[in-house]
């Protein structure tokens, strides 16, 4: 039976969980995730687990933070003056907002702290700094 190798286009079903067992993402009820192995389209720790797998094979993969979404970067947190944020923007802790970088790129941020004078926004990926577990099943090696 064919085994996955770098450069193959594959389809997988997956469920991603945090260390406490909370599911953060899953392909259950959706089409399988399709991508090219080794192309950087998915997190490195998951990509590296696929070569050698055969269609129908299932495995559990533990991915350390540095091979997933990286460690939390303190420089990705920024306090902005509260008066600089329009009054109609919700500022509850955990609210996801979108900022624009100087070159016009959209940058998702999360409200992590609010006081009378400033709002602290975090541009780290929500899963940064977290070790992840994936239950994967190789559905297909696509031609």
PDB file of C-alpha atoms in Angstrom:
ATOM      1  CA  UNK A   1       0.000   0.000   0.000  1.00  0.00           C
ATOM      2  CA  UNK A   2       1.214   3.533  -0.787  1.00  0.00           C
ATOM      3  CA  UNK A   3       2.743   5.566   2.013  1.00  0.00           C
ATOM      4  CA  UNK A   4       2.701   9.352   2.361  1.00  0.00           C
ATOM      5  CA  UNK A   5       5.881  11.139   1.317  1.00  0.00           C
ATOM      6  CA  UNK A   6       6.911  14.794   1.151  1.00  0.00           C
ATOM      7  CA  UNK A   7       5.166  16.581  -1.700  1.00  0.00           C
ATOM      8  CA  UNK A   8       2.091  14.317  -1.692  1.00  0.00           C
ATOM      9  CA  UNK A   9      -1.333  15.927  -1.664  1.00  0.00           C
ATOM     10  CA  UNK A  10      -3.297  14.286   1.131  1.00  0.00           C
ATOM     11  CA  UNK A  11      -6.658  14.506   2.878  1.00  0.00           C
ATOM     12  CA  UNK A  12      -7.001  13.919   6.610  1.00  0.00           C
ATOM     13  CA  UNK A  13      -9.706  13.981   9.216  1.00  0.00           C
ATOM     14  CA  UNK A  14      -8.517  15.396  12.531  1.00  0.00           C
ATOM     15  CA  UNK A  15      -9.536  16.469  15.988  1.00  0.00           C
ATOM     16  CA  UNK A  16      -7.268  18.877  17.848  1.00  0.00           C
ATOM     17  CA  UNK A  17      -7.372  19.041  21.638  1.00  0.00           C
ATOM     18  CA  UNK A  18      -5.627  21.009  24.374  1.00  0.00           C
ATOM     19  CA  UNK A  19      -3.803  19.350  27.257  1.00  0.00           C
ATOM     20  CA  UNK A  20      -6.990  19.511  29.388  1.00  0.00           C
ATOM     21  CA  UNK A  21      -8.918  17.570  26.708  1.00  0.00           C
ATOM     22  CA  UNK A  22     -10.834  20.572  25.327  1.00  0.00           C
ATOM     23  CA  UNK A  23     -11.396  20.286  21.563  1.00  0.00           C
ATOM     24  CA  UNK A  24     -10.254  23.444  19.743  1.00  0.00           C
ATOM     25  CA  UNK A  25     -10.859  22.265  16.154  1.00  0.00           C
ATOM     26  CA  UNK A  26     -12.144  19.246  14.273  1.00  0.00           C
ATOM     27  CA  UNK A  27     -13.004  18.219  10.733  1.00  0.00           C
ATOM     28  CA  UNK A  28     -15.883  16.085  12.050  1.00  0.00           C
ATOM     29  CA  UNK A  29     -18.991  16.717   9.983  1.00  0.00           C
ATOM     30  CA  UNK A  30     -16.944  18.555   7.322  1.00  0.00           C
ATOM     31  CA  UNK A  31     -14.863  17.650   4.318  1.00  0.00           C
ATOM     32  CA  UNK A  32     -11.405  16.322   5.215  1.00  0.00           C
ATOM     33  CA  UNK A  33      -8.544  18.812   5.290  1.00  0.00           C
ATOM     34  CA  UNK A  34      -6.571  18.651   2.022  1.00  0.00           C
ATOM     35  CA  UNK A  35      -2.992  19.969   1.674  1.00  0.00           C
ATOM     36  CA  UNK A  36       0.479  19.222   0.335  1.00  0.00           C
ATOM     37  CA  UNK A  37       2.750  17.460   2.845  1.00  0.00           C
ATOM     38  CA  UNK A  38       5.856  19.509   3.634  1.00  0.00           C
ATOM     39  CA  UNK A  39       4.582  22.709   1.989  1.00  0.00           C
ATOM     40  CA  UNK A  40       4.058  24.664   5.220  1.00  0.00           C
ATOM     41  CA  UNK A  41       0.270  24.763   4.806  1.00  0.00           C
ATOM     42  CA  UNK A  42      -0.270  23.224   8.253  1.00  0.00           C
ATOM     43  CA  UNK A  43       1.658  23.442  11.528  1.00  0.00           C
ATOM     44  CA  UNK A  44       5.096  21.769  11.375  1.00  0.00           C
ATOM     45  CA  UNK A  45       4.494  19.209  14.133  1.00  0.00           C
ATOM     46  CA  UNK A  46       1.470  17.783  12.343  1.00  0.00           C
ATOM     47  CA  UNK A  47       3.093  17.949   8.902  1.00  0.00           C
ATOM     48  CA  UNK A  48       6.081  15.932  10.161  1.00  0.00           C
ATOM     49  CA  UNK A  49       3.825  13.147  11.474  1.00  0.00           C
ATOM     50  CA  UNK A  50       2.352  12.260   8.068  1.00  0.00           C
ATOM     51  CA  UNK A  51       5.208  10.725   6.014  1.00  0.00           C
ATOM     52  CA  UNK A  52       5.003   6.936   6.187  1.00  0.00           C
ATOM     53  CA  UNK A  53       1.267   6.823   6.947  1.00  0.00           C
ATOM     54  CA  UNK A  54      -1.046   4.685   4.795  1.00  0.00           C
ATOM     55  CA  UNK A  55      -4.643   5.414   3.776  1.00  0.00           C
ATOM     56  CA  UNK A  56      -7.014   4.419   6.581  1.00  0.00           C
ATOM     57  CA  UNK A  57      -4.289   4.647   9.239  1.00  0.00           C
ATOM     58  CA  UNK A  58      -5.065   6.582  12.412  1.00  0.00           C
ATOM     59  CA  UNK A  59      -2.650   8.011  14.944  1.00  0.00           C
ATOM     60  CA  UNK A  60      -2.411  10.433  17.810  1.00  0.00           C
ATOM     61  CA  UNK A  61       0.203  13.165  17.488  1.00  0.00           C
ATOM     62  CA  UNK A  62       1.504  15.283  20.374  1.00  0.00           C
ATOM     63  CA  UNK A  63       2.707  18.665  19.090  1.00  0.00           C
ATOM     64  CA  UNK A  64       4.762  20.941  21.352  1.00  0.00           C
ATOM     65  CA  UNK A  65       3.969  24.669  21.204  1.00  0.00           C
ATOM     66  CA  UNK A  66       7.177  25.471  19.309  1.00  0.00           C
ATOM     67  CA  UNK A  67       6.091  23.072  16.511  1.00  0.00           C
ATOM     68  CA  UNK A  68       2.514  24.369  16.509  1.00  0.00           C
ATOM     69  CA  UNK A  69       1.752  28.093  16.787  1.00  0.00           C
ATOM     70  CA  UNK A  70       4.960  29.020  18.585  1.00  0.00           C
ATOM     71  CA  UNK A  71       5.570  30.409  22.001  1.00  0.00           C
ATOM     72  CA  UNK A  72       3.766  33.504  23.244  1.00  0.00           C
ATOM     73  CA  UNK A  73       5.681  36.577  22.077  1.00  0.00           C
ATOM     74  CA  UNK A  74       5.336  39.415  24.623  1.00  0.00           C
ATOM     75  CA  UNK A  75       6.095  41.937  21.862  1.00  0.00           C
ATOM     76  CA  UNK A  76       2.831  40.928  20.162  1.00  0.00           C
ATOM     77  CA  UNK A  77       0.897  42.554  23.050  1.00  0.00           C
ATOM     78  CA  UNK A  78       0.252  46.263  22.811  1.00  0.00           C
ATOM     79  CA  UNK A  79      -1.556  48.738  25.044  1.00  0.00           C
ATOM     80  CA  UNK A  80      -3.476  51.417  23.143  1.00  0.00           C
ATOM     81  CA  UNK A  81      -5.184  54.494  24.584  1.00  0.00           C
ATOM     82  CA  UNK A  82      -8.825  53.737  25.276  1.00  0.00           C
ATOM     83  CA  UNK A  83      -9.954  57.046  23.743  1.00  0.00           C
ATOM     84  CA  UNK A  84      -8.412  55.922  20.427  1.00  0.00           C
ATOM     85  CA  UNK A  85     -10.971  53.118  20.105  1.00  0.00           C
ATOM     86  CA  UNK A  86     -14.458  53.999  18.809  1.00  0.00           C
ATOM     87  CA  UNK A  87     -17.190  53.727  21.465  1.00  0.00           C
ATOM     88  CA  UNK A  88     -19.194  51.178  19.416  1.00  0.00           C
ATOM     89  CA  UNK A  89     -16.357  48.607  19.489  1.00  0.00           C
ATOM     90  CA  UNK A  90     -16.937  45.939  22.203  1.00  0.00           C
ATOM     91  CA  UNK A  91     -14.007  45.703  24.614  1.00  0.00           C
ATOM     92  CA  UNK A  92     -14.900  42.631  26.665  1.00  0.00           C
ATOM     93  CA  UNK A  93     -11.932  40.433  27.594  1.00  0.00           C
ATOM     94  CA  UNK A  94     -11.543  37.752  24.926  1.00  0.00           C
ATOM     95  CA  UNK A  95     -13.223  39.784  22.173  1.00  0.00           C
ATOM     96  CA  UNK A  96     -11.560  39.242  18.803  1.00  0.00           C
ATOM     97  CA  UNK A  97     -10.954  42.417  16.803  1.00  0.00           C
ATOM     98  CA  UNK A  98      -9.152  43.172  13.590  1.00  0.00           C
ATOM     99  CA  UNK A  99      -6.512  45.866  13.214  1.00  0.00           C
ATOM    100  CA  UNK A 100      -4.678  46.998  10.148  1.00  0.00           C
ATOM    101  CA  UNK A 101      -0.894  46.966   9.909  1.00  0.00           C
ATOM    102  CA  UNK A 102       0.885  50.002   8.400  1.00  0.00           C
ATOM    103  CA  UNK A 103       1.117  48.126   5.085  1.00  0.00           C
ATOM    104  CA  UNK A 104      -2.660  47.456   5.036  1.00  0.00           C
ATOM    105  CA  UNK A 105      -2.643  43.805   6.157  1.00  0.00           C
ATOM    106  CA  UNK A 106      -5.463  42.610   8.436  1.00  0.00           C
ATOM    107  CA  UNK A 107      -4.175  41.576  11.861  1.00  0.00           C
ATOM    108  CA  UNK A 108      -6.494  39.672  14.225  1.00  0.00           C
ATOM    109  CA  UNK A 109      -6.095  40.704  17.868  1.00  0.00           C
ATOM    110  CA  UNK A 110      -7.736  39.714  21.135  1.00  0.00           C
ATOM    111  CA  UNK A 111      -8.692  42.090  23.952  1.00  0.00           C
ATOM    112  CA  UNK A 112      -6.763  40.805  26.985  1.00  0.00           C
ATOM    113  CA  UNK A 113      -6.908  43.714  29.442  1.00  0.00           C
ATOM    114  CA  UNK A 114      -9.026  46.849  29.844  1.00  0.00           C
ATOM    115  CA  UNK A 115      -8.817  49.719  32.310  1.00  0.00           C
ATOM    116  CA  UNK A 116      -9.928  53.355  32.375  1.00  0.00           C
ATOM    117  CA  UNK A 117      -7.016  54.583  30.264  1.00  0.00           C
ATOM    118  CA  UNK A 118      -5.872  51.754  28.014  1.00  0.00           C
ATOM    119  CA  UNK A 119      -6.869  48.572  26.210  1.00  0.00           C
ATOM    120  CA  UNK A 120      -4.273  45.821  25.825  1.00  0.00           C
ATOM    121  CA  UNK A 121      -4.502  43.877  22.582  1.00  0.00           C
ATOM    122  CA  UNK A 122      -2.734  40.589  21.881  1.00  0.00           C
ATOM    123  CA  UNK A 123      -1.795  39.635  18.305  1.00  0.00           C
ATOM    124  CA  UNK A 124      -0.412  36.217  19.280  1.00  0.00           C
ATOM    125  CA  UNK A 125      -2.302  33.283  17.772  1.00  0.00           C
ATOM    126  CA  UNK A 126      -4.904  32.113  20.340  1.00  0.00           C
ATOM    127  CA  UNK A 127      -3.098  28.736  20.508  1.00  0.00           C
ATOM    128  CA  UNK A 128       0.400  30.228  20.897  1.00  0.00           C
ATOM    129  CA  UNK A 129       2.251  28.742  23.857  1.00  0.00           C
ATOM    130  CA  UNK A 130       0.009  25.679  24.001  1.00  0.00           C
ATOM    131  CA  UNK A 131       0.985  22.045  23.471  1.00  0.00           C
ATOM    132  CA  UNK A 132      -1.579  20.360  21.226  1.00  0.00           C
ATOM    133  CA  UNK A 133      -2.788  16.816  20.583  1.00  0.00           C
ATOM    134  CA  UNK A 134      -4.213  15.704  17.245  1.00  0.00           C
ATOM    135  CA  UNK A 135      -6.100  12.512  16.480  1.00  0.00           C
ATOM    136  CA  UNK A 136      -5.665  12.104  12.728  1.00  0.00           C
ATOM    137  CA  UNK A 137      -6.843   9.675  10.069  1.00  0.00           C
ATOM    138  CA  UNK A 138      -5.308   9.595   6.611  1.00  0.00           C
ATOM    139  CA  UNK A 139      -8.323   9.563   4.278  1.00  0.00           C
ATOM    140  CA  UNK A 140      -6.573   9.791   0.897  1.00  0.00           C
ATOM    141  CA  UNK A 141      -3.343  10.343  -0.972  1.00  0.00           C
ATOM    142  CA  UNK A 142      -4.635  12.485  -3.841  1.00  0.00           C
ATOM    143  CA  UNK A 143      -3.209  12.237  -7.344  1.00  0.00           C
TER     144      UNK A 143
END
